[in-house]
Amino acid sequence: MPNEPQSGKTEPRVVSKWGHERRLEFIDWRLRWEGRINRGDLTAFFGISVPQASLDIARYIELAPDNARYDRSNKVYVASETFEALYPGTTPERYLNELLARCAGVLQPELGFSGWTPPMDMPANLARGVDSRTLLTLLFAIRNAKRVDVSYQSMSAAKPEERQISPHALGYDGFRWHVRAYCHSRGSYRDFVIARVLHASPTQVNALSADADAAWHRRVDLVIGPNPVLSPGAKRVIELDYAMQAGRVTISCRQALLFYTLKRLGLLPGQEAPPEVQQLALINRDDVQAFLPHAT
Amino acid sequence: MPNEPQSGKTEPRVVSKWGHERRLEFIDWRLRWEGRINRGDLTAFFGISVPQASLDIARYIELAPDNARYDRSNKVYVASETFEALYPGTTPERYLNELLARCAGVLQPELGFSGWTPPMDMPANLARGVDSRTLLTLLFAIRNAKRVDVSYQSMSAAKPEERQISPHALGYDGFRWHVRAYCHSRGSYRDFVIARVLHASPTQVNALSADADAAWHRRVDLVIGPNPVLSPGAKRVIELDYAMQAGRVTISCRQALLFYTLKRLGLLPGQEAPPEVQQLALINRDDVQAFLPHAT
């Protein structure tokens, strides 16, 4: 099979993906987040044999002898007081991100390492589905660097307009998906909300490259601090919430996502709210302002 | 091994988790989103043998004979024009959610089904890590229904205060994690931002149950429409963006998350912005208002 040279040779990589190493990471995760692991957890999750599960646990103990002790009466390994995670992936961030992903329906529960998760919830989303044919046309065009003819309903036009675009990336503003593309009709790189693409036709015309999309490639630093009108005590709490150092924290975003990022933080020009709602302020607004579109 | 009765009996479930059915779903995903599948894709992803991959593809074709045709010259199965997804999971929503999860670092890329994904980005997050010992203490207390003694720095107090809480769930407001708990010091269910928990000590005292947490269990419907000050054309575009029917869409949220949900949508009392930024309005504000805390 000349076209599938990888079939025989990829097995070592695969073994590391689903195999031994992943089972050791699973042991590490369960000990850290649930405080215990036994052979049954491994056989149930991976479908491996009991002897294989014993070997995996023995190997883990060999690598991290101080992380667990065997509780003979309950036939279970219990995390020790001095447990130190062996795998960098088992951080609080990853644990909480896994909860988020489960809650949002992104992660099938059976793919996560957790045997138990707490009840949890987050603000409801106001999203719409995108048309799968449109999405596919855009994806194939990005992948193959081809232009797409779209019928697009913009906010500024009364009726849908025909445009030819060279799409090169997808963007998500927190609510809506858009495609980042060069618009050959307007002569500039723009965002096209996918839901406003009423029709998309593939073409065989080569796309304009993304290299010249300066706003996509340029990064802007946002220096964020507590809202200055808050009391000194309240400011210190906000600093605690966001791990600010010396009253500020810096995040970096693409210029092409600056509008959405500031909007999400309530920091766009014209966005106003009482300080108990708007707890953050943009410290370097003068520097950032120049990177916003002139007309929003 | 009386404490691990599941070890021998769970294998059938496990087979369905990592086995045959998941490989058929993988074939369905690759055909839908990448337009092609061959044996090499299966052997590389699952570490199975070439004959097993052939059997899997044959089985898929048996179940969905019109979904793919074999391209002999390229030795690859190509999705047909009339392709219909066999698995409900292979929807545009799931595809886009998988992109989000990869972008946010929630999903390890090798766990996703996609062989290729487009460049993509979203607004930078302003999150802080939470202390892992505090998180563990809260998780164990939720799981075992025990109270926790915390030292908590609230916005309203000058110094941290000692409180005993009965935690029962985690919440995420879009930026910060909090624990939902009954506060025995204040006599009510409240949100405690985890970053403001300066110290947490487990206790052996049984927790108060979550049953009486009315604001957690009660759901509030939000009826959302386009901002009425927008032009008729712009309103129609916003209706398109969010798949509104007759100018409105309804989302449901827990009362305990209402403040965060409205804040995220820019719809809290006192939040203001120009219409090109604030494109949405809360149609049933009078009904919703009663469910907001009196003092925010």
Coordinates of C-alpha atoms in Angstrom, one line a residue:
Chain A
M1 CA 0.0 0.0 0.0
P2 CA 2.3 2.8 -1.2
N3 CA -0.1 5.5 -0.2
E4 CA -0.3 4.4 3.4
P5 CA 3.4 4.2 4.4
Q6 CA 2.5 5.2 7.9
S7 CA 0.3 2.1 8.7
G8 CA 3.1 -0.1 10.0
K9 CA 5.4 2.5 11.4
T10 CA 3.2 4.6 13.6
E11 CA 2.5 1.9 16.2
P12 CA 5.2 3.1 18.7
R13 CA 3.7 6.6 18.8
V14 CA 0.2 5.1 19.2
V15 CA 1.4 3.0 22.1
S16 CA 2.5 6.2 23.8
K17 CA -0.9 7.8 23.1
W18 CA -3.2 5.2 24.4
G19 CA -0.8 2.9 26.2
H20 CA 1.4 2.7 29.1
E21 CA 2.3 6.3 29.6
R22 CA -1.3 7.4 29.4
R23 CA -2.2 4.8 32.1
L24 CA 0.5 6.2 34.4
E25 CA -0.9 9.7 33.9
F26 CA -4.3 8.3 34.7
I27 CA -3.0 6.8 38.0
D28 CA -1.4 10.2 38.8
W29 CA -4.7 12.0 38.0
R30 CA -6.8 9.7 40.2
L31 CA -4.4 9.9 43.1
R32 CA -4.2 13.6 42.9
W33 CA -7.9 14.5 42.4
E34 CA -9.7 11.6 44.0
G35 CA -7.0 10.5 46.5
R36 CA -7.1 6.8 45.6
I37 CA -6.6 4.3 42.8
N38 CA -7.0 0.5 42.5
R39 CA -6.6 -2.1 39.8
G40 CA -10.3 -2.0 39.1
D41 CA -10.2 1.7 38.1
L42 CA -7.6 0.9 35.5
T43 CA -9.3 -2.2 34.1
A44 CA -12.6 -0.4 33.9
F45 CA -11.2 2.7 32.2
F46 CA -8.7 1.1 29.7
G47 CA -10.1 -2.4 29.3
I48 CA -6.8 -3.9 30.3
S49 CA -6.3 -7.1 32.3
V50 CA -5.9 -7.2 36.1
P51 CA -2.2 -8.4 35.8
Q52 CA -1.5 -5.5 33.4
A53 CA -3.1 -3.1 35.9
S54 CA -0.9 -4.4 38.7
L55 CA 2.2 -3.9 36.5
D56 CA 1.1 -0.3 35.8
I57 CA 0.6 0.5 39.5
A58 CA 3.9 -1.1 40.4
R59 CA 5.7 1.0 37.7
Y60 CA 4.0 4.2 39.0
I61 CA 5.1 3.4 42.6
E62 CA 8.7 2.8 41.2
L63 CA 8.7 6.2 39.6
A64 CA 7.0 8.0 42.6
P65 CA 7.5 5.9 45.7
D66 CA 6.3 8.6 48.1
N67 CA 3.1 9.4 46.3
A68 CA 0.9 6.5 47.5
R69 CA 0.6 3.9 50.2
Y70 CA -1.3 0.6 50.0
D71 CA -4.3 0.3 52.3
R72 CA -4.6 -3.4 52.8
S73 CA -8.0 -3.5 54.4
N74 CA -9.6 -1.6 51.6
K75 CA -7.4 -3.0 48.8
V76 CA -6.7 0.4 47.4
Y77 CA -3.7 2.8 47.0
V78 CA -4.2 6.0 48.8
A79 CA -2.5 9.3 48.0
S80 CA 0.1 10.3 50.6
E81 CA 0.2 13.6 52.4
T82 CA 3.4 14.4 50.4
F83 CA 1.9 13.6 47.0
E84 CA 3.7 15.5 44.2
A85 CA 2.1 15.2 40.7
L86 CA 4.3 13.2 38.3
Y87 CA 2.7 14.6 35.2
P88 CA 2.5 18.3 34.5
G89 CA -1.0 17.8 33.0
T90 CA -2.6 17.1 36.3
T91 CA -2.8 20.8 37.4
P92 CA -5.8 22.6 38.9
E93 CA -6.2 24.5 35.6
R94 CA -6.5 21.2 33.6
Y95 CA -8.9 19.8 36.2
L96 CA -11.1 22.9 36.1
N97 CA -10.9 23.0 32.3
E98 CA -12.0 19.5 32.1
L99 CA -15.0 20.4 34.2
L100 CA -15.8 23.3 31.9
A101 CA -15.5 21.1 28.8
R102 CA -17.8 18.5 30.3
C103 CA -20.3 21.2 31.3
A104 CA -20.2 22.8 27.8
G105 CA -20.7 19.4 26.2
V106 CA -17.2 19.6 24.5
L107 CA -15.8 16.6 26.2
Q108 CA -17.5 13.3 26.2
P109 CA -17.5 12.4 30.0
E110 CA -16.0 8.9 29.3
L111 CA -12.9 10.5 27.8
G112 CA -12.1 12.4 30.9
F113 CA -9.9 10.8 33.6
S114 CA -12.2 11.7 36.5
G115 CA -14.3 9.0 38.1
W116 CA -16.3 11.6 40.0
T117 CA -16.9 15.3 39.3
P118 CA -18.7 17.9 41.4
P119 CA -22.0 19.4 40.4
M120 CA -21.1 22.5 38.4
D121 CA -22.6 25.2 36.1
M122 CA -21.7 28.3 34.2
P123 CA -23.6 31.1 32.4
A124 CA -25.9 29.8 29.6
N125 CA -24.6 30.4 26.1
L126 CA -26.5 32.3 23.4
A127 CA -25.1 30.5 20.4
R128 CA -26.6 29.5 17.2
G129 CA -25.6 26.5 15.1
V130 CA -23.8 27.2 11.9
D131 CA -24.9 25.6 8.6
S132 CA -22.7 22.5 8.1
R133 CA -22.5 22.9 4.3
T134 CA -21.2 26.5 4.7
L135 CA -18.8 25.5 7.4
L136 CA -17.5 22.6 5.2
T137 CA -17.0 24.9 2.2
L138 CA -15.0 27.4 4.3
L139 CA -12.9 24.6 6.0
F140 CA -12.0 23.1 2.6
A141 CA -11.1 26.5 1.2
I142 CA -8.8 27.3 4.2
R143 CA -7.2 23.9 3.9
N144 CA -6.6 24.1 0.2
A145 CA -6.0 27.8 0.0
K146 CA -8.8 28.5 -2.5
R147 CA -11.2 31.5 -2.7
V148 CA -14.9 31.2 -1.9
D149 CA -17.9 33.1 -3.4
V150 CA -20.3 34.1 -0.7
S151 CA -23.6 35.8 -0.4
Y152 CA -23.1 37.9 2.7
Q153 CA -25.6 39.9 4.7
S154 CA -23.6 42.6 6.4
M155 CA -24.9 45.0 9.1
S156 CA -24.4 48.0 6.8
A157 CA -26.2 46.8 3.7
A158 CA -29.9 46.4 3.2
K159 CA -29.6 43.2 1.1
P160 CA -27.1 40.3 0.9
E161 CA -24.1 41.1 -1.4
E162 CA -22.0 38.8 -3.5
R163 CA -18.4 38.8 -2.5
Q164 CA -15.3 36.7 -3.2
I165 CA -13.2 36.0 -0.2
S166 CA -9.9 34.3 0.6
P167 CA -10.6 32.7 4.1
H168 CA -7.5 31.8 6.2
A169 CA -8.7 31.2 9.8
L170 CA -11.7 30.9 12.1
G171 CA -12.4 33.2 15.0
Y172 CA -14.8 33.0 18.0
D173 CA -15.9 36.2 19.7
G174 CA -17.3 34.5 22.8
F175 CA -20.7 34.1 21.2
R176 CA -20.4 33.9 17.4
W177 CA -18.1 32.2 15.0
H178 CA -16.6 34.2 12.1
V179 CA -14.2 33.5 9.3
R180 CA -11.2 35.7 8.9
A181 CA -10.7 36.4 5.2
Y182 CA -9.4 38.8 2.5
C183 CA -12.4 40.4 0.8
H184 CA -11.6 40.8 -2.9
S185 CA -14.6 43.1 -3.3
R186 CA -13.5 45.5 -0.6
G187 CA -9.8 45.0 -0.8
S188 CA -9.1 44.3 2.8
Y189 CA -9.0 41.6 5.4
R190 CA -12.2 41.4 7.4
D191 CA -14.3 39.2 9.7
F192 CA -17.4 37.4 8.2
V193 CA -19.9 36.1 10.8
I194 CA -20.6 32.6 9.6
A195 CA -24.3 32.9 10.3
R196 CA -24.5 35.9 7.9
V197 CA -23.0 33.8 5.1
L198 CA -26.3 32.9 3.3
H199 CA -24.6 30.9 0.6
A200 CA -21.0 29.8 0.0
S201 CA -19.7 28.3 -3.3
P202 CA -16.2 26.8 -3.6
T203 CA -13.9 28.0 -6.4
Q204 CA -10.7 26.7 -7.9
V205 CA -9.1 30.1 -7.8
N206 CA -6.0 30.3 -5.5
A207 CA -6.5 32.4 -2.4
L208 CA -4.6 35.4 -1.3
S209 CA -2.3 34.4 1.4
A210 CA -2.8 35.4 5.1
D211 CA 0.8 36.8 5.3
A212 CA -0.4 40.3 4.6
D213 CA -3.1 40.2 7.3
A214 CA -1.3 42.5 9.7
A215 CA -4.1 42.8 12.2
W216 CA -4.2 39.0 12.5
H217 CA -0.5 38.6 13.1
R218 CA 0.1 41.7 15.2
R219 CA -0.3 41.3 19.0
V220 CA -1.5 44.0 21.3
D221 CA -0.8 44.0 25.1
L222 CA -3.6 45.0 27.4
V223 CA -2.6 46.1 30.9
I224 CA -5.5 45.5 33.2
G225 CA -6.0 46.8 36.8
P226 CA -8.9 47.1 39.3
N227 CA -11.4 49.8 38.6
P228 CA -9.8 52.9 40.2
V229 CA -13.1 54.1 41.7
L230 CA -13.3 51.0 43.9
S231 CA -12.2 51.3 47.6
P232 CA -8.7 50.3 48.5
G233 CA -9.9 47.1 50.1
A234 CA -12.1 46.1 47.1
K235 CA -9.2 46.8 44.8
R236 CA -7.0 44.4 46.7
V237 CA -9.7 41.7 46.4
I238 CA -9.8 42.2 42.6
E239 CA -6.0 41.9 42.5
L240 CA -6.4 38.6 44.4
D241 CA -9.1 37.4 42.0
Y242 CA -6.9 37.9 38.9
A243 CA -3.5 37.3 40.4
M244 CA -2.5 40.9 39.7
Q245 CA 1.1 42.0 40.6
A246 CA 1.5 45.6 41.7
G247 CA -2.1 46.3 40.8
R248 CA -1.9 45.1 37.2
V249 CA -1.9 42.1 34.9
T250 CA -1.0 42.0 31.2
I251 CA -2.8 39.9 28.6
S252 CA -1.9 39.7 24.9
C253 CA -4.3 39.4 22.1
R254 CA -4.3 39.6 18.3
Q255 CA -5.3 43.0 17.0
A256 CA -8.0 41.3 14.9
L257 CA -9.6 40.1 18.2
L258 CA -9.0 43.3 20.2
F259 CA -12.6 44.6 19.8
Y260 CA -14.1 41.3 21.0
T261 CA -11.6 41.0 23.9
L262 CA -12.3 44.5 25.2
K263 CA -16.0 44.0 24.8
R264 CA -15.9 40.8 26.8
L265 CA -14.0 42.6 29.6
G266 CA -16.5 45.6 29.4
L267 CA -13.6 47.9 28.4
L268 CA -14.7 49.2 25.0
P269 CA -15.0 52.9 24.6
G270 CA -18.7 53.7 25.4
Q271 CA -19.2 50.6 27.6
E272 CA -20.2 51.7 31.1
A273 CA -21.4 50.0 34.3
P274 CA -21.4 50.7 38.0
P275 CA -18.1 49.7 39.7
E276 CA -19.6 46.7 41.5
V277 CA -20.3 45.3 38.0
Q278 CA -17.3 46.8 36.1
Q279 CA -14.5 45.8 38.4
L280 CA -11.7 46.1 35.8
A281 CA -10.0 49.0 34.1
L282 CA -7.7 49.3 31.1
I283 CA -4.6 51.0 32.3
N284 CA -2.9 51.5 28.9
R285 CA -5.9 52.7 27.0
D286 CA -4.0 55.4 25.2
D287 CA -1.6 52.8 23.6
V288 CA -4.5 50.3 22.8
Q289 CA -6.9 52.8 21.3
A290 CA -4.8 53.2 18.1
F291 CA -5.3 49.5 17.3
L292 CA -9.1 49.6 17.4
P293 CA -11.0 50.0 14.2
H294 CA -12.0 53.7 13.6
A295 CA -15.6 52.8 13.1
T296 CA -16.8 50.0 15.3
Chain B
M1 CA -10.9 -9.3 45.2
P2 CA -14.2 -8.5 46.8
N3 CA -13.6 -4.8 46.7
E4 CA -13.1 -4.7 43.0
P5 CA -16.1 -6.7 41.7
Q6 CA -16.1 -4.6 38.5
S7 CA -12.7 -5.7 37.2
G8 CA -13.9 -8.6 35.3
K9 CA -17.4 -7.5 34.4
T10 CA -16.9 -4.1 32.9
E11 CA -15.1 -5.2 29.8
P12 CA -18.1 -5.1 27.4
R13 CA -18.7 -1.4 28.3
V14 CA -15.0 -0.7 27.9
V15 CA -15.0 -2.3 24.5
S16 CA -17.8 0.0 23.4
K17 CA -15.8 3.0 24.8
W18 CA -12.5 2.6 23.1
G19 CA -13.4 -0.1 20.7
H20 CA -15.4 -0.9 17.6
E21 CA -18.2 1.7 18.0
R22 CA -15.7 4.5 18.6
R23 CA -13.8 3.6 15.5
L24 CA -17.0 3.7 13.4
E25 CA -17.6 7.2 14.8
F26 CA -14.1 8.1 13.9
I27 CA -14.7 7.0 10.3
D28 CA -17.9 9.0 10.2
W29 CA -16.1 12.1 11.6
R30 CA -13.2 12.0 9.1
L31 CA -15.5 11.4 6.1
R32 CA -17.8 14.3 7.2
W33 CA -15.1 16.9 8.2
E34 CA -12.2 15.9 6.1
G35 CA -13.9 14.2 3.2
R36 CA -11.8 11.0 3.3
I37 CA -10.6 8.1 5.3
N38 CA -8.2 5.2 4.7
R39 CA -6.9 2.3 6.7
G40 CA -3.8 4.2 7.6
D41 CA -5.9 6.9 9.4
L42 CA -7.4 4.2 11.6
T43 CA -4.2 2.3 12.3
A44 CA -2.4 5.5 13.2
F45 CA -5.1 6.8 15.5
F46 CA -6.1 3.7 17.3
G47 CA -3.0 1.5 17.0
I48 CA -5.0 -1.3 15.5
S49 CA -3.8 -3.7 12.8
V50 CA -4.4 -3.1 9.1
P51 CA -6.8 -6.1 8.8
Q52 CA -8.8 -4.8 11.7
A53 CA -9.0 -1.4 10.0
S54 CA -10.3 -3.0 6.8
L55 CA -13.0 -4.8 8.8
D56 CA -14.0 -1.5 10.5
I57 CA -14.3 0.3 7.2
A58 CA -16.3 -2.6 5.7
R59 CA -18.6 -2.5 8.6
Y60 CA -19.1 1.2 8.3
I61 CA -19.9 0.9 4.5
E62 CA -22.4 -1.9 5.4
L63 CA -24.2 0.5 7.8
A64 CA -24.0 3.5 5.5
P65 CA -23.5 2.3 1.9
D66 CA -24.2 5.7 0.4
N67 CA -21.8 7.7 2.5
A68 CA -18.5 6.9 0.8
R69 CA -17.0 5.5 -2.4
Y70 CA -13.6 3.9 -2.9
D71 CA -11.1 5.9 -5.0
R72 CA -8.9 3.1 -6.3
S73 CA -6.1 5.3 -7.7
N74 CA -5.6 7.1 -4.4
K75 CA -6.5 4.1 -2.3
V76 CA -8.8 6.1 -0.1
Y77 CA -12.5 6.2 0.7
V78 CA -14.0 9.6 -0.3
A79 CA -17.2 11.0 1.2
S80 CA -20.1 11.1 -1.3
E81 CA -22.2 14.1 -2.2
T82 CA -25.1 12.5 -0.4
F83 CA -23.2 11.8 2.8
E84 CA -25.4 11.7 5.9
A85 CA -23.7 11.6 9.3
L86 CA -24.3 8.2 11.0
Y87 CA -23.4 9.5 14.5
P88 CA -25.2 12.4 16.1
G89 CA -22.0 13.5 17.6
T90 CA -20.5 14.6 14.3
T91 CA -22.4 17.9 14.2
P92 CA -21.1 21.4 13.4
E93 CA -21.5 22.3 17.0
R94 CA -19.3 19.4 18.2
Y95 CA -16.7 20.2 15.5
L96 CA -16.6 23.9 16.5
N97 CA -16.6 23.0 20.2
E98 CA -13.6 20.7 19.6
L99 CA -11.8 23.6 18.0
L100 CA -12.6 25.8 21.0
A101 CA -11.4 23.1 23.4
R102 CA -8.1 22.7 21.5
C103 CA -7.7 26.5 21.4
A104 CA -8.3 26.9 25.1
G105 CA -6.0 24.0 25.9
V106 CA -8.8 21.9 27.3
L107 CA -8.5 19.1 24.9
Q108 CA -5.2 17.4 24.2
P109 CA -5.0 17.5 20.4
E110 CA -4.3 13.8 20.1
L111 CA -7.6 13.0 21.7
G112 CA -9.6 14.8 19.1
F113 CA -10.7 13.0 15.9
S114 CA -9.5 15.7 13.5
G115 CA -6.4 15.0 11.5
W116 CA -6.3 18.7 10.3
T117 CA -7.8 21.8 12.0
P118 CA -7.9 25.4 10.7
P119 CA -5.9 28.2 12.3
M120 CA -8.3 29.7 14.9
D121 CA -8.3 32.1 17.8
M122 CA -10.6 33.6 20.4
P123 CA -10.5 36.5 23.0
A124 CA -7.7 36.0 25.5
N125 CA -8.8 35.0 28.9
L126 CA -8.1 36.8 32.1
A127 CA -8.0 33.9 34.5
R128 CA -6.0 33.1 37.5
G129 CA -5.0 29.7 38.7
V130 CA -6.6 28.5 41.9
D131 CA -4.6 27.0 44.7
S132 CA -4.7 23.2 44.4
R133 CA -4.8 22.5 48.1
T134 CA -7.9 24.7 48.5
L135 CA -9.5 23.2 45.5
L136 CA -8.9 19.7 46.8
T137 CA -10.3 20.5 50.2
L138 CA -13.5 21.9 48.6
L139 CA -13.8 18.9 46.2
F140 CA -13.4 16.4 49.0
A141 CA -16.0 18.3 51.1
I142 CA -18.5 18.3 48.3
R143 CA -18.0 14.6 47.6
N144 CA -18.3 13.6 51.2
A145 CA -20.9 16.2 52.2
K146 CA -18.7 17.7 55.0
R147 CA -18.3 21.4 56.1
V148 CA -15.2 23.4 55.5
D149 CA -13.7 26.1 57.7
V150 CA -12.5 28.9 55.5
S151 CA -10.7 32.2 55.9
Y152 CA -12.4 34.4 53.3
Q153 CA -11.6 37.8 52.0
S154 CA -14.9 39.3 50.9
M155 CA -15.3 42.6 48.9
S156 CA -17.3 44.1 51.8
A157 CA -14.9 43.4 54.7
A158 CA -11.6 45.0 55.4
K159 CA -9.9 41.8 56.6
P160 CA -10.3 38.1 55.9
E161 CA -13.1 36.5 58.0
E162 CA -13.4 33.0 59.4
R163 CA -16.5 31.2 58.2
Q164 CA -17.9 27.7 58.2
I165 CA -19.4 26.7 54.9
S166 CA -21.2 23.6 53.4
P167 CA -20.1 23.6 49.8
H168 CA -22.2 21.7 47.2
A169 CA -21.2 22.8 43.7
L170 CA -18.7 24.7 41.7
G171 CA -19.6 27.7 39.5
Y172 CA -17.8 29.6 36.7
D173 CA -18.8 33.1 35.9
G174 CA -16.8 33.2 32.6
F175 CA -13.7 34.5 34.3
R176 CA -13.6 33.3 37.9
W177 CA -14.4 30.0 39.7
H178 CA -16.5 30.1 42.8
V179 CA -17.9 27.5 45.2
R180 CA -21.6 27.5 45.9
A181 CA -22.1 26.9 49.6
Y182 CA -24.3 27.4 52.6
C183 CA -22.6 29.9 54.9
H184 CA -23.2 28.9 58.5
S185 CA -21.9 32.3 59.7
R186 CA -24.4 34.3 57.6
G187 CA -27.2 31.8 57.4
S188 CA -27.6 31.7 53.6
Y189 CA -26.4 30.1 50.4
R190 CA -23.7 32.2 48.7
D191 CA -21.0 32.2 46.1
F192 CA -17.4 32.1 47.4
V193 CA -14.8 33.1 44.8
I194 CA -12.1 30.4 45.2
A195 CA -9.2 32.9 44.8
R196 CA -10.6 34.7 47.8
V197 CA -10.4 31.6 50.0
L198 CA -7.1 32.3 51.7
H199 CA -7.2 29.1 53.8
A200 CA -9.5 26.1 53.9
S201 CA -9.6 23.4 56.6
P202 CA -11.6 20.2 56.2
T203 CA -13.9 19.2 59.1
Q204 CA -15.8 16.0 59.9
V205 CA -19.0 17.9 60.5
N206 CA -21.8 16.9 58.2
A207 CA -22.7 19.5 55.7
L208 CA -26.1 21.1 55.2
S209 CA -27.7 19.7 52.1
A210 CA -28.1 21.6 48.9
D211 CA -31.8 20.8 48.7
A212 CA -32.8 24.1 50.3
D213 CA -30.6 26.2 47.9
A214 CA -33.6 27.6 46.0
A215 CA -31.6 30.0 43.9
W216 CA -29.4 27.1 42.7
H217 CA -32.4 24.9 41.8
R218 CA -34.7 27.5 40.3
R219 CA -34.4 28.3 36.6
V220 CA -35.1 31.7 35.1
D221 CA -36.0 32.2 31.4
L222 CA -34.4 35.1 29.6
V223 CA -36.1 36.3 26.5
I224 CA -33.5 38.1 24.3
G225 CA -34.1 40.2 21.2
P226 CA -32.1 42.7 19.1
N227 CA -31.5 46.1 20.6
P228 CA -34.6 48.0 19.7
V229 CA -32.7 51.1 18.7
L230 CA -31.0 49.3 15.8
S231 CA -32.2 49.9 12.3
P232 CA -34.7 47.3 10.9
G233 CA -32.0 45.8 8.7
A234 CA -29.5 45.6 11.5
K235 CA -32.1 43.9 13.7
R236 CA -32.7 41.3 11.0
V237 CA -28.9 40.5 10.9
I238 CA -28.8 40.1 14.7
E239 CA -31.8 37.8 14.5
L240 CA -29.8 35.8 11.9
D241 CA -26.7 35.7 14.1
Y242 CA -28.6 34.2 17.1
A243 CA -31.2 32.2 15.2
M244 CA -34.0 34.2 16.7
Q245 CA -37.6 33.3 15.8
A246 CA -40.0 36.2 15.5
G247 CA -37.4 38.6 16.9
R248 CA -36.6 36.6 20.1
V249 CA -34.7 33.7 21.5
T250 CA -35.1 32.2 25.0
I251 CA -32.3 30.9 27.2
S252 CA -32.7 29.4 30.6
C253 CA -30.3 29.8 33.5
R254 CA -30.1 29.0 37.2
Q255 CA -31.1 32.0 39.4
A256 CA -27.7 31.6 41.1
L257 CA -26.0 32.3 37.8
L258 CA -28.4 35.0 36.6
F259 CA -26.1 37.9 37.6
Y260 CA -23.2 36.5 35.7
T261 CA -25.3 35.5 32.6
L262 CA -26.7 39.0 32.3
K263 CA -23.3 40.6 32.9
R264 CA -21.8 38.5 30.1
L265 CA -24.6 39.6 27.7
G266 CA -24.2 43.3 28.8
L267 CA -27.8 43.3 30.1
L268 CA -27.4 44.0 33.9
P269 CA -29.1 47.1 35.1
G270 CA -26.6 50.0 34.8
Q271 CA -24.6 48.3 32.0
E272 CA -24.6 50.6 29.0
A273 CA -23.0 50.7 25.6
P274 CA -23.6 52.1 22.1
P275 CA -26.0 49.9 20.0
E276 CA -23.2 48.8 17.7
V277 CA -21.5 47.3 20.8
Q278 CA -24.7 46.3 22.7
Q279 CA -26.6 44.5 20.0
L280 CA -29.0 42.6 22.4
A281 CA -31.8 43.6 24.7
L282 CA -33.6 41.7 27.5
I283 CA -37.3 41.6 26.5
N284 CA -38.7 40.2 29.7
R285 CA -36.7 42.5 32.1
D286 CA -39.7 43.1 34.4
D287 CA -40.0 39.3 35.0
V288 CA -36.3 38.8 35.4
Q289 CA -35.6 41.7 37.7
A290 CA -37.3 40.1 40.7
F291 CA -34.7 37.2 40.6
L292 CA -31.7 39.4 40.8
P293 CA -30.0 40.0 44.2
H294 CA -31.2 43.3 45.7
A295 CA -27.7 44.5 46.3
T296 CA -25.3 43.4 43.7

